[in-house]
Each structure stands twice: as structure tokens, then as C-alpha cells.
Short mmCIF file of C-alpha atoms in Angstrom, two decimals:
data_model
loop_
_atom_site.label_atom_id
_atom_site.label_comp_id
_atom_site.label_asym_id
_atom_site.label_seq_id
_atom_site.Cartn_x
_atom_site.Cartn_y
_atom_site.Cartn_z
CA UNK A 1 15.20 20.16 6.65
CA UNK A 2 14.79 16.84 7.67
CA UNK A 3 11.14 15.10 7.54
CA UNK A 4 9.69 13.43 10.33
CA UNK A 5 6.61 12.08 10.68
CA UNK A 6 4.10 10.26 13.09
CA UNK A 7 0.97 8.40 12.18
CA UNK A 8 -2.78 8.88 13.41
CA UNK A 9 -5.32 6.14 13.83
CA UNK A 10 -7.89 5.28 11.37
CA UNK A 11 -11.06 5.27 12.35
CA UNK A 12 -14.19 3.69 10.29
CA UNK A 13 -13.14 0.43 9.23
CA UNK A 14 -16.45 -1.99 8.18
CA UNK A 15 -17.16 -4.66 11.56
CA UNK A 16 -16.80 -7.79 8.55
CA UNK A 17 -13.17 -6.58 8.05
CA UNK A 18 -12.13 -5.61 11.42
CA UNK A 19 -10.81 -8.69 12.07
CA UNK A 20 -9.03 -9.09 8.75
CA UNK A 21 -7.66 -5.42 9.34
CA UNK A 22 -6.13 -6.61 12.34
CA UNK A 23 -5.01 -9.96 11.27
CA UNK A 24 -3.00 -7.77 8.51
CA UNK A 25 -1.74 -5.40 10.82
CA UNK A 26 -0.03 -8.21 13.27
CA UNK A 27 1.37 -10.05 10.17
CA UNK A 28 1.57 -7.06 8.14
CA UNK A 29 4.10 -5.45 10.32
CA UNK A 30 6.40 -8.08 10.28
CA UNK A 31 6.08 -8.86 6.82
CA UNK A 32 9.52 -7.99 4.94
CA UNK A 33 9.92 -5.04 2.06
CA UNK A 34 12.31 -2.85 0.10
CA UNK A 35 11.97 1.06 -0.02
CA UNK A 36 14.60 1.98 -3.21
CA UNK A 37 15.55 5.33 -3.92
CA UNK A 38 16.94 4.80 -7.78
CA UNK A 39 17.20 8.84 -9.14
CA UNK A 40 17.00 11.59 -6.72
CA UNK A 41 17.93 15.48 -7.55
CA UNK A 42 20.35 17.30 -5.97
CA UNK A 43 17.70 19.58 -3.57
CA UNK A 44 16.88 15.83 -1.56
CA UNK A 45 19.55 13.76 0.43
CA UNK A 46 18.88 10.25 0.87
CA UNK A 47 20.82 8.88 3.50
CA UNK A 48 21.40 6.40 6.82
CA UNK A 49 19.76 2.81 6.57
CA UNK A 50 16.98 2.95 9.29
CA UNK A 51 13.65 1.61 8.21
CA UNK A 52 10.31 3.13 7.10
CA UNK A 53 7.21 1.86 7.34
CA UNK A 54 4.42 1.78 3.82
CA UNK A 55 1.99 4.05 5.31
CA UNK A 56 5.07 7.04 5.84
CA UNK A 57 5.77 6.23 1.87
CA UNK A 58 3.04 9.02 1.06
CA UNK A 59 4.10 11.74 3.52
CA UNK A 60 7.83 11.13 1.72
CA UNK A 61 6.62 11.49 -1.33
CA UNK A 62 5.07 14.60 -0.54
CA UNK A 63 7.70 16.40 1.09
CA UNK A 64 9.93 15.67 -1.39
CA UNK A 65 7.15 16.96 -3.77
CA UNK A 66 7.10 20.27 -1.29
CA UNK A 67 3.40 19.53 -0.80
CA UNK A 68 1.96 19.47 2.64
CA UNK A 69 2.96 16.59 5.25
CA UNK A 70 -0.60 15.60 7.07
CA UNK A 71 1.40 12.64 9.37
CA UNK A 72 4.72 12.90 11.73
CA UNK A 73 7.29 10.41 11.88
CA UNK A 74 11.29 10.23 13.86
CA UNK A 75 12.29 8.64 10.44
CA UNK A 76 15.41 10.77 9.06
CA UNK A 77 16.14 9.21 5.58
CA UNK A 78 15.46 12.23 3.99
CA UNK A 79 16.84 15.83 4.09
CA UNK A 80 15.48 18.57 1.81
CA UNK A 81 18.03 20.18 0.89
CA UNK A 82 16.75 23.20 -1.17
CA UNK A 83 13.14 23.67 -0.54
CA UNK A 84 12.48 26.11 -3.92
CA UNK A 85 14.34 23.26 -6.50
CA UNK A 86 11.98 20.36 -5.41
CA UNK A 87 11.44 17.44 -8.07
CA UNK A 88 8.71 17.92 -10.55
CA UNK A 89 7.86 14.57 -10.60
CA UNK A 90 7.79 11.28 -8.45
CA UNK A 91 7.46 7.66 -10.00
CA UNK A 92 7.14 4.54 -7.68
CA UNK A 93 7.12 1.53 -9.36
CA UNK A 94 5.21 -1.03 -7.39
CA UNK A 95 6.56 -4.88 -6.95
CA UNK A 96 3.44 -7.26 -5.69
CA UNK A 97 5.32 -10.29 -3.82
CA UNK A 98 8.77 -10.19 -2.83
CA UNK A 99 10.74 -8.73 -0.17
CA UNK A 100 13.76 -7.50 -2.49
CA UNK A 101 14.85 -7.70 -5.87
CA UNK A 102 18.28 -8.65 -4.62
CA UNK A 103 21.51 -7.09 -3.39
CA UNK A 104 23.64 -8.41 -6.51
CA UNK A 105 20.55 -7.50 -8.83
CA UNK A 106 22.61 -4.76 -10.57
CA UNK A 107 19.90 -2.28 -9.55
CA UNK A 108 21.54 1.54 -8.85
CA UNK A 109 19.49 2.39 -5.82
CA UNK A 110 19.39 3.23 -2.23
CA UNK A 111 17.72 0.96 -0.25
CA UNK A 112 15.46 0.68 3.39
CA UNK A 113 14.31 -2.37 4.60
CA UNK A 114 10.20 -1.11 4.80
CA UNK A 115 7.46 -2.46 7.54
CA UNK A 116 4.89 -3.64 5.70
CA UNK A 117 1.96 -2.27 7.65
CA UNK A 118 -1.15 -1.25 5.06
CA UNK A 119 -2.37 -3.77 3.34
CA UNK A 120 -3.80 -2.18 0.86
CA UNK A 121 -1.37 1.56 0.24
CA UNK A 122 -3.04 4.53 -0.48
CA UNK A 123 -0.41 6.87 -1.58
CA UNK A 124 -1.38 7.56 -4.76
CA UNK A 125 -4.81 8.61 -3.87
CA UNK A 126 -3.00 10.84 -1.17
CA UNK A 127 -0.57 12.07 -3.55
CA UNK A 128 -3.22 12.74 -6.05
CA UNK A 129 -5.73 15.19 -3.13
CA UNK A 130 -3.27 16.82 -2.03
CA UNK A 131 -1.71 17.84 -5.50
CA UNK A 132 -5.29 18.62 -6.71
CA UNK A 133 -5.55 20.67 -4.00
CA UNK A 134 -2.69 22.87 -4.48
CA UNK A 135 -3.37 23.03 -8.21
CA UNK A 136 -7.02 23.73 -9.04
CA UNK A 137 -6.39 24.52 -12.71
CA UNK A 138 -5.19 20.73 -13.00
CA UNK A 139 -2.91 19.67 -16.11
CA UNK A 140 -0.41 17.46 -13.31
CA UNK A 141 0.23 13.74 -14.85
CA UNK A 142 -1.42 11.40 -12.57
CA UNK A 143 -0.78 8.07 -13.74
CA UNK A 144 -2.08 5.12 -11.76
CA UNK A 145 -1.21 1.89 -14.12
CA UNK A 146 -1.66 -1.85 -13.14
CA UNK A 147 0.46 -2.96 -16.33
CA UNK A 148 -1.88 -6.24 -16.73
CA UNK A 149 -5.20 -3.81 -16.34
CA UNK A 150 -6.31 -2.44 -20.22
CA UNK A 151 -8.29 0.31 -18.61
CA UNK A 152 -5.60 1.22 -16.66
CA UNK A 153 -3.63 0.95 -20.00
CA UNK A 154 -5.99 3.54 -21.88
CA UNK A 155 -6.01 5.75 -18.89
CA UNK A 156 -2.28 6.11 -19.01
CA UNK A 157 -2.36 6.59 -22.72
CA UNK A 158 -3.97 9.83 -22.10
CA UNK A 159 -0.01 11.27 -20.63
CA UNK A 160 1.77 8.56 -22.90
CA UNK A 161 0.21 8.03 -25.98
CA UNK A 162 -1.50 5.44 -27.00
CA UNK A 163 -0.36 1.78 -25.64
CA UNK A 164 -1.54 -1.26 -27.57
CA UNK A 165 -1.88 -4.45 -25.35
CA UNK A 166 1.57 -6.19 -26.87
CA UNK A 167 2.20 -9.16 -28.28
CA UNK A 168 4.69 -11.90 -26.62
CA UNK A 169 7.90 -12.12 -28.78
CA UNK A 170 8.87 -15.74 -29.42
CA UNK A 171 11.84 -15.56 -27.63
CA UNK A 172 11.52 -15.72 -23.94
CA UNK A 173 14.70 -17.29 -22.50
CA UNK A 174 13.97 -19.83 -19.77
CA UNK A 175 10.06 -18.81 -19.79
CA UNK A 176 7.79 -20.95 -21.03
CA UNK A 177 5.13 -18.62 -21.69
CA UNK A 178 3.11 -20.71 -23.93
CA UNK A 179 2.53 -23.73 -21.43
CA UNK A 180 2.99 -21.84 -18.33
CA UNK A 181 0.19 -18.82 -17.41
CA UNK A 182 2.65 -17.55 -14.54
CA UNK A 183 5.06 -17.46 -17.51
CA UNK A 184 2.90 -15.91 -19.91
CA UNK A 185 1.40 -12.94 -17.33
CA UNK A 186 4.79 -11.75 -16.39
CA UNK A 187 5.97 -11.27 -19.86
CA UNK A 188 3.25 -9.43 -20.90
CA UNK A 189 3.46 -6.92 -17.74
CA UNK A 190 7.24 -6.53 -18.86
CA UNK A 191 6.12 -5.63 -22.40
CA UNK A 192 3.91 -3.29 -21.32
CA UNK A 193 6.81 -1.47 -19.03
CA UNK A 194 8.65 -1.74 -22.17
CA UNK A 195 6.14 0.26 -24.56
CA UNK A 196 5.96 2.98 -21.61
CA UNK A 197 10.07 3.23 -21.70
CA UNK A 198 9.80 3.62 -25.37
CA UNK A 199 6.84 6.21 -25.08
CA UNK A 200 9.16 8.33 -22.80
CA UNK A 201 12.11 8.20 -24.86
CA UNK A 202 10.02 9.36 -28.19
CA UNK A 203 9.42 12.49 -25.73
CA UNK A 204 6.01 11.79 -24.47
CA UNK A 205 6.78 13.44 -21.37
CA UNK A 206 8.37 16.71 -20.66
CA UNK A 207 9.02 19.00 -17.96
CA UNK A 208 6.20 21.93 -17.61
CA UNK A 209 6.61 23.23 -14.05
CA UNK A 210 3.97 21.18 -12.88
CA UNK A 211 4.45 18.57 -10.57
CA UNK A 212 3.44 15.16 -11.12
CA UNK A 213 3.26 11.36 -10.24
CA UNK A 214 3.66 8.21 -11.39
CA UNK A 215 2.42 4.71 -9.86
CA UNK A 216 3.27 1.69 -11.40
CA UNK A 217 2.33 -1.78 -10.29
CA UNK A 218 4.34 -5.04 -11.17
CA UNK A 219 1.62 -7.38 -9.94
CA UNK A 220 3.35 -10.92 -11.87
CA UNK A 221 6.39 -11.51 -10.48
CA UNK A 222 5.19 -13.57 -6.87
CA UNK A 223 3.34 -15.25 -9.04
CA UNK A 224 5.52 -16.67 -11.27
CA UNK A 225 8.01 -17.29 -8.40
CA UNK A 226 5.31 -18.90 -5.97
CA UNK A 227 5.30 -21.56 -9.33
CA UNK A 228 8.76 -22.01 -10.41
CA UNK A 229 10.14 -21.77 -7.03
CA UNK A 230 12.18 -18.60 -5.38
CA UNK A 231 15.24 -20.07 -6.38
CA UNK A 232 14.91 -21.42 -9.25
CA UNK A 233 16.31 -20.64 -13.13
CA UNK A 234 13.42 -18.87 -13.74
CA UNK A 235 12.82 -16.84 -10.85
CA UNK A 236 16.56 -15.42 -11.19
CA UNK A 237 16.45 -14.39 -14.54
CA UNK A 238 12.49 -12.91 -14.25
CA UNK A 239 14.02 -11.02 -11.75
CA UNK A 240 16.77 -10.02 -13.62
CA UNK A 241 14.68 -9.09 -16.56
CA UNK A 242 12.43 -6.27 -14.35
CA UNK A 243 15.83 -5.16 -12.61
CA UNK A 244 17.18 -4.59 -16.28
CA UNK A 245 13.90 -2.80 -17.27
CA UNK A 246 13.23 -0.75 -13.99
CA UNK A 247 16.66 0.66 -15.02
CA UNK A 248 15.70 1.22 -18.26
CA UNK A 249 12.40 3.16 -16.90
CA UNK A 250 14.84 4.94 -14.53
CA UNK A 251 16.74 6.57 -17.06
CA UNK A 252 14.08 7.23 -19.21
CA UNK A 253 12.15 9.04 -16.54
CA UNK A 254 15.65 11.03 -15.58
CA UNK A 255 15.89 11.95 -19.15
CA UNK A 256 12.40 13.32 -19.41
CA UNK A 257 12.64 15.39 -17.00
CA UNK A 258 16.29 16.64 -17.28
CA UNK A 259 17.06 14.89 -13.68
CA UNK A 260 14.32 16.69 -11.88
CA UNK A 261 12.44 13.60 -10.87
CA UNK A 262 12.71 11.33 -7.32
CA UNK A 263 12.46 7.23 -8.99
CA UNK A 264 11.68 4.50 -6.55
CA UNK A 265 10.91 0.95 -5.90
CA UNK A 266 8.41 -0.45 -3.49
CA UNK A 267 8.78 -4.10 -2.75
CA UNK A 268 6.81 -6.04 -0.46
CA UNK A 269 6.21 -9.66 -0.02
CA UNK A 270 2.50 -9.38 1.47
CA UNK A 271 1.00 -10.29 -1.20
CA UNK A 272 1.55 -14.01 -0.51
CA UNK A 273 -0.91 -14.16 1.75
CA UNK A 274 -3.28 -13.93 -1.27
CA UNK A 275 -3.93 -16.46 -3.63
CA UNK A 276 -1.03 -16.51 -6.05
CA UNK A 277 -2.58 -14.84 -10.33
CA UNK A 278 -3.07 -17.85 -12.62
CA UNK A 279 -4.52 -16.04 -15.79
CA UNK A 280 -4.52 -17.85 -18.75
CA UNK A 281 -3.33 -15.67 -22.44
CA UNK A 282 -6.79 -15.15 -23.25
CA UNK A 283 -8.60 -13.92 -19.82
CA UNK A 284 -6.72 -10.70 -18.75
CA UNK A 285 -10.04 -9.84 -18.47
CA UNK A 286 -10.41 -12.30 -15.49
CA UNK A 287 -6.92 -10.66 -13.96
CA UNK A 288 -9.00 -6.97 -14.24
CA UNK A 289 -12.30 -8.36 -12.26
CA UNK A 290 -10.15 -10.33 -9.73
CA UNK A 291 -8.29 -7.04 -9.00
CA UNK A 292 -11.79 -4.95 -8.85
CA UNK A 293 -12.95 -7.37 -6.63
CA UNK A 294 -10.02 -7.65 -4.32
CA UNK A 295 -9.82 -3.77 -3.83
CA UNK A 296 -13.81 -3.77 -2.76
CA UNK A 297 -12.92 -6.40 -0.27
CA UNK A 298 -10.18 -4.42 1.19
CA UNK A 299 -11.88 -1.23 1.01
CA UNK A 300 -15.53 -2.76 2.42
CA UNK A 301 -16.73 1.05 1.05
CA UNK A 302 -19.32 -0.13 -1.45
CA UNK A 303 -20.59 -2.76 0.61
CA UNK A 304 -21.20 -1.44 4.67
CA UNK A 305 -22.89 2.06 5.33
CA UNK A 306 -21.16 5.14 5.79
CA UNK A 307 -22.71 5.55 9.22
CA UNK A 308 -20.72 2.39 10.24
CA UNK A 309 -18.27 4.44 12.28
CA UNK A 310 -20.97 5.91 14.93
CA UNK A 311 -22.93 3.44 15.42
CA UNK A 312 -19.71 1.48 16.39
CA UNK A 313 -18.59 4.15 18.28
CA UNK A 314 -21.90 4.64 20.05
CA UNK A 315 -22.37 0.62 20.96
CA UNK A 316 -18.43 0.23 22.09
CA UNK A 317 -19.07 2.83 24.74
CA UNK A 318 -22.29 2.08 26.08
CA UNK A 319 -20.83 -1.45 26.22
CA UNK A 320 -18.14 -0.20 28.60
CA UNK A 321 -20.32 2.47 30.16
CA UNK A 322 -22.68 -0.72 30.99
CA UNK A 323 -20.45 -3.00 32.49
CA UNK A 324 -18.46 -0.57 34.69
CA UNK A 325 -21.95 1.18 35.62
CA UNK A 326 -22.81 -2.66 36.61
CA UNK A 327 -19.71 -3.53 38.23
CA UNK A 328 -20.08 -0.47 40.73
CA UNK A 329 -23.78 -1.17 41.50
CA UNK A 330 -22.60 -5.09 42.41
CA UNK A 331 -19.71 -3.36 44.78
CA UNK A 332 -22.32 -1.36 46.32
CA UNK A 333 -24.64 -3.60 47.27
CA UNK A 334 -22.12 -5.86 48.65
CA UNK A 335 -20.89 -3.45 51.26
CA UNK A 336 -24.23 -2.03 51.71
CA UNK A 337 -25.19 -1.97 55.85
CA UNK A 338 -28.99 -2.92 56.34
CA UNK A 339 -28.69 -2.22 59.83
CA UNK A 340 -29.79 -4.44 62.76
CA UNK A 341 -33.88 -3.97 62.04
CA UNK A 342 -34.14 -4.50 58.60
CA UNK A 343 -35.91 -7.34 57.24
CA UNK A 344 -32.88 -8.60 55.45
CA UNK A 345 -31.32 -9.07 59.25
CA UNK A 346 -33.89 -10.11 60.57
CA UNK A 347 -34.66 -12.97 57.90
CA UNK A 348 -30.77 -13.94 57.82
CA UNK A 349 -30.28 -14.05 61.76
CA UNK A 350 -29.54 -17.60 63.32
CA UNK A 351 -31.47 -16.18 66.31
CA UNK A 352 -34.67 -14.89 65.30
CA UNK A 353 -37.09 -12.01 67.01
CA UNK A 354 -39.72 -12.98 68.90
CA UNK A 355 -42.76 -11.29 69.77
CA UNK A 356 -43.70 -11.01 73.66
#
């Protein structure tokens, strides 16, 4: 069965963000990005090189799940193969900042260049209703993790185990972690994908019939480029480094759940047009409120009334009610015929009536 999909507006977005929304969705769309299948079972057939766009990545990830499809599409990357043998899990690992991770990066995967056109994806919190949905008694691993975020981090040690915030080993090839914050920031997200590899090879996961999903977000790496340069030492082998672990999560994943699992990679390079992370070792704290902060912009729900939407709606169309409605009465009264005896003749004739 092959998925297709097609996308419905969305309505209700705050007036202060309108324009931002729509800056984003210009830019947005031709902004480049990376959809990477790394691990998929045998039931789903990943195939062809067309593109996908970011807001289709959540009605993939549920048909692969065999969870409802909400949104309609042409794309035909994906053929379900065996509709009663679906994965029991799905894990997208995140990249903030770059387009790719490379064609030579060693990474096994099967790649689609993406449209970038949310700015802010919601496909875990889709993910997450609709598998809530299906399963009222709960028990699914939902794991949302920002790997620089400690609550995230104690969140996610609730399926893992616990994760203490790690310490930077000494050796850190080119990175000068200790001078440099880019530096220092990206090495301690990698740690922290490095604790949850170990966590799933000690067995913290296994397979219970239950579906579940994984979001992980690599937030560093633009960063750390935007400093050292895109082509630079650095850049190559900090690249290198998340290709190697990504892999490394990959099989760990495949492992845990004896190959029943769909792995991919999301890269996207919109998040230049924010202001590149430059946290310092000691405020990760700062990273955590900058985040908060960023997602309340984008969102605009805690800040603008819920009843934004109608009255909105209501003012657009009596704006265009009004001027049509005006338009029409100016038409009219141009062609309107007063007739020979009305005053308005009579006042605009060059030869006026005179009384005998």
C-alpha cells in the first residue's frame, strides 16, 4: 500500500506572528534538508528519491506505525508492505542546522532531499495523540529528549534509566572544548547520545507489543560549525563524530527491538536563521530557558487569546464585505439617471430654467 498524503491549512495563528509565519514559510520552503531512512523492517519499502516535505514527516511516521493518516500527500517513498508486521517503534533523531551530514559521511541510510516548510515540527506531539488515542491503557515509550535539556534528561530516564549529566573526557581531538563554548556544548550533547547507546545495550529497552517513539534532538552541531567554519577541521570531524554515534544509536535501537524498529535522521539547515547557541560549561541552564523561550515565541499560545482565530476571521470578512459593498454603491451612483427634472440637472445644466 503505498502512502500518500495532502496537507490542510492551519488556521489560528496569533496576528504578532503572522508575519513571521509567513516570512518562514517563503524561506522555509526553500530552505535545504535530509530525510534518512537508517533501519527499516522488512513489512516497509523505502524507495525512489523524490522529496518530502517536514510537515508529511508525521503522517510517515504514522503509517509506518499503522496508526491513522489525518493528511494526504502524491509522495510515494513508502510502501507498506505487510500491514499486520508494522514496526513497534520509530526513533528520529533530530539535527538543528545543516542540510546533510554528507554523502561520504559513512552513514548506512536512505536519503530524500526534505522541504523545509514548519518551522517549528510537531510530529512528536502528533505521534504522541494519536498513539494515546489508540492505546488508552498507556505503557508506549514516548521519549521527547533535547540532549542539552536536564529535564528532558530526567524525563527520558523514566524509559532509560537514570542519565547523569556527563562529564567531558579530556580527550577531544581537534575540539577545544575548554576555550571554545561551541566546542564544549557539542561534546556534551554527544556524551549524552552516548550514555543513551549504552542504556540500550545494558537492555533498557525491549520489545512488549506496544508501539512506541523516540525523538531526539542534536541542537549543537550549527553551532559549532557557524564558529569554526563549514569547512573547516573541526566541522568535518564533529560531523564525523555524530555520524559514528547515530550509527552506534542505530544498531543499538535495531538490537533492542530485534529489527522491528523504522531509525531516521532529520536534517535541516533552518535553524540558521536563529541566533547561533553560545552556552558557556556552567549555564546549560541558560541553553534550557533560551529553548523555553524560543518555543513560546513560535507557538504565541501562552501569550494571544484563544479567541484570536474568530475575531480574525470575523474582521477579515467584514473588511472585504465592506469594500466590495462600497465599491458597488460608488458604481451605482455613477450610472445612476436623475432624469431631465431633477434638481441635480437642473443645477448642472449650462442652460438653466427659467420661470415665465
Amino acid at each position: 500500500m503505498t502512502v500518500s498524503h495532502q496537507f490542510p491549512c492551519k488556521m489560528g495563528v496569533t496576528m504578532p506572528l503572522f508575519w513571521i509565519t509567513l516570512a518562514v514559510s517563503v524561506l522555509g520552503s526553500n530552505a535545504a534538508g535530509e530525510f534518512s531512512v537508517l533501519h527499516s523492517p522488512q513489512s516497509l519499502k523505502f524507495f525512489g528519491s523524490s522529496k518530502t516535505s517536514e510537515s508529511l514527516l508525521k503522517e510517515i511516521f504514522s503509517a509506518a506505525l499503522g496508526l491513522s493518516v489525518e493528511e494526504n500527500s502524491e509522495w510515494d517513498g513508502l510502501s507498506i508492505t505487510d500491514p499486520f508486521n508494522t514496526p513497534e517503534a520509530v526513533v528520529q533523531v533530530y539535527i538543528d542546522g545543516i542540510s546533510s551530514l554528507g554523502e561520504n559521511s559513512g552513514l548506512k541510510s536512505k536519503n530524500y532531499p526534505l522541504i523545509v516548510d514548519e518551522y517549528e515540527p510537531d510530529a512528536y506531539d502528533a505521534i504522541k495523540h494519536r498513539i494515546k488515542q489508540r492505546f488508552i491503557n498507556g505503557n508506549n515509550k514516548l521519549v521527547n529528549i533535547g540532549l542539552s535539556n536536564s529535564d528532558d534528561l530526567v524525563a527520558a530516564s523514566k524509559v532509560f534509566g537514570e542519565i547523569v549529566p556527563p562529564k567531558i573526557p579530556k580527550k577531544s581531538f581537534n575540539l577545544k572544548y575548554d576555550t571554545i563554548d561551541e566546542d564544549y556544548q557539542f561534546l556534551y550533547e554527544l556524551e549524552v547520545l552516548k550514555k543513551i547507546i549504552n542504556k540500550l545495550k545494558s537492555g533498557a529497552v525491549s520489545p512488549d507489543n506496544i508501539i512506541d517513539f523516540y525523538n531526539i534532538r542534536f541542537r549543537s552541531l550549527h553551532a559549532l560549525s557557524d564558529y569554526h567554519g563549514p569547512n573547516s577541521i573541526q566541522t568535518k570531524e564533529a560531523r564525523q563524530l555524530l555520524v559514528e554515534a547515530i550509527q552506534e544509536l542505530n544498531d543499538a535501537f535495531v538490537k533492542a527491538y530485534d529489527g522491528s524498529v523504522l531509525v531516521t535522521v532529520v536534517t535541516t539547515d533552518v535553524a540558521h536563521t536563529r541566533r547561533a547557541i553560545r552556552a558557556a560549561p556552567d549555564t546549560v541552564a541558560d541553553d534550557q530557558d533560551e529553548e523555553q523561550m524560543e518555543k513560546q515565541l513560535r507557538s504565541g499560545q501562552d501569550n494571544y487569546s484563544a479567541d484570536y482565530a474568530a475575531i480574525f476571521n470575523i474582521m477579515l470578512w467584514f473588511g472585504i464585505v465592506f469594500a466590495f459593498s462600497l465599491v458597488a454603491i460608488v458604481y451605482a451612483v455613477m450610472d445612476m439617471d436623475p432624469g431631465r427634472d431633477s434638481i441635480i440637472y437642473r443645477m448642472t445644466s449650462t442652460r438653466m430654467k427659467k420661470d415665465n
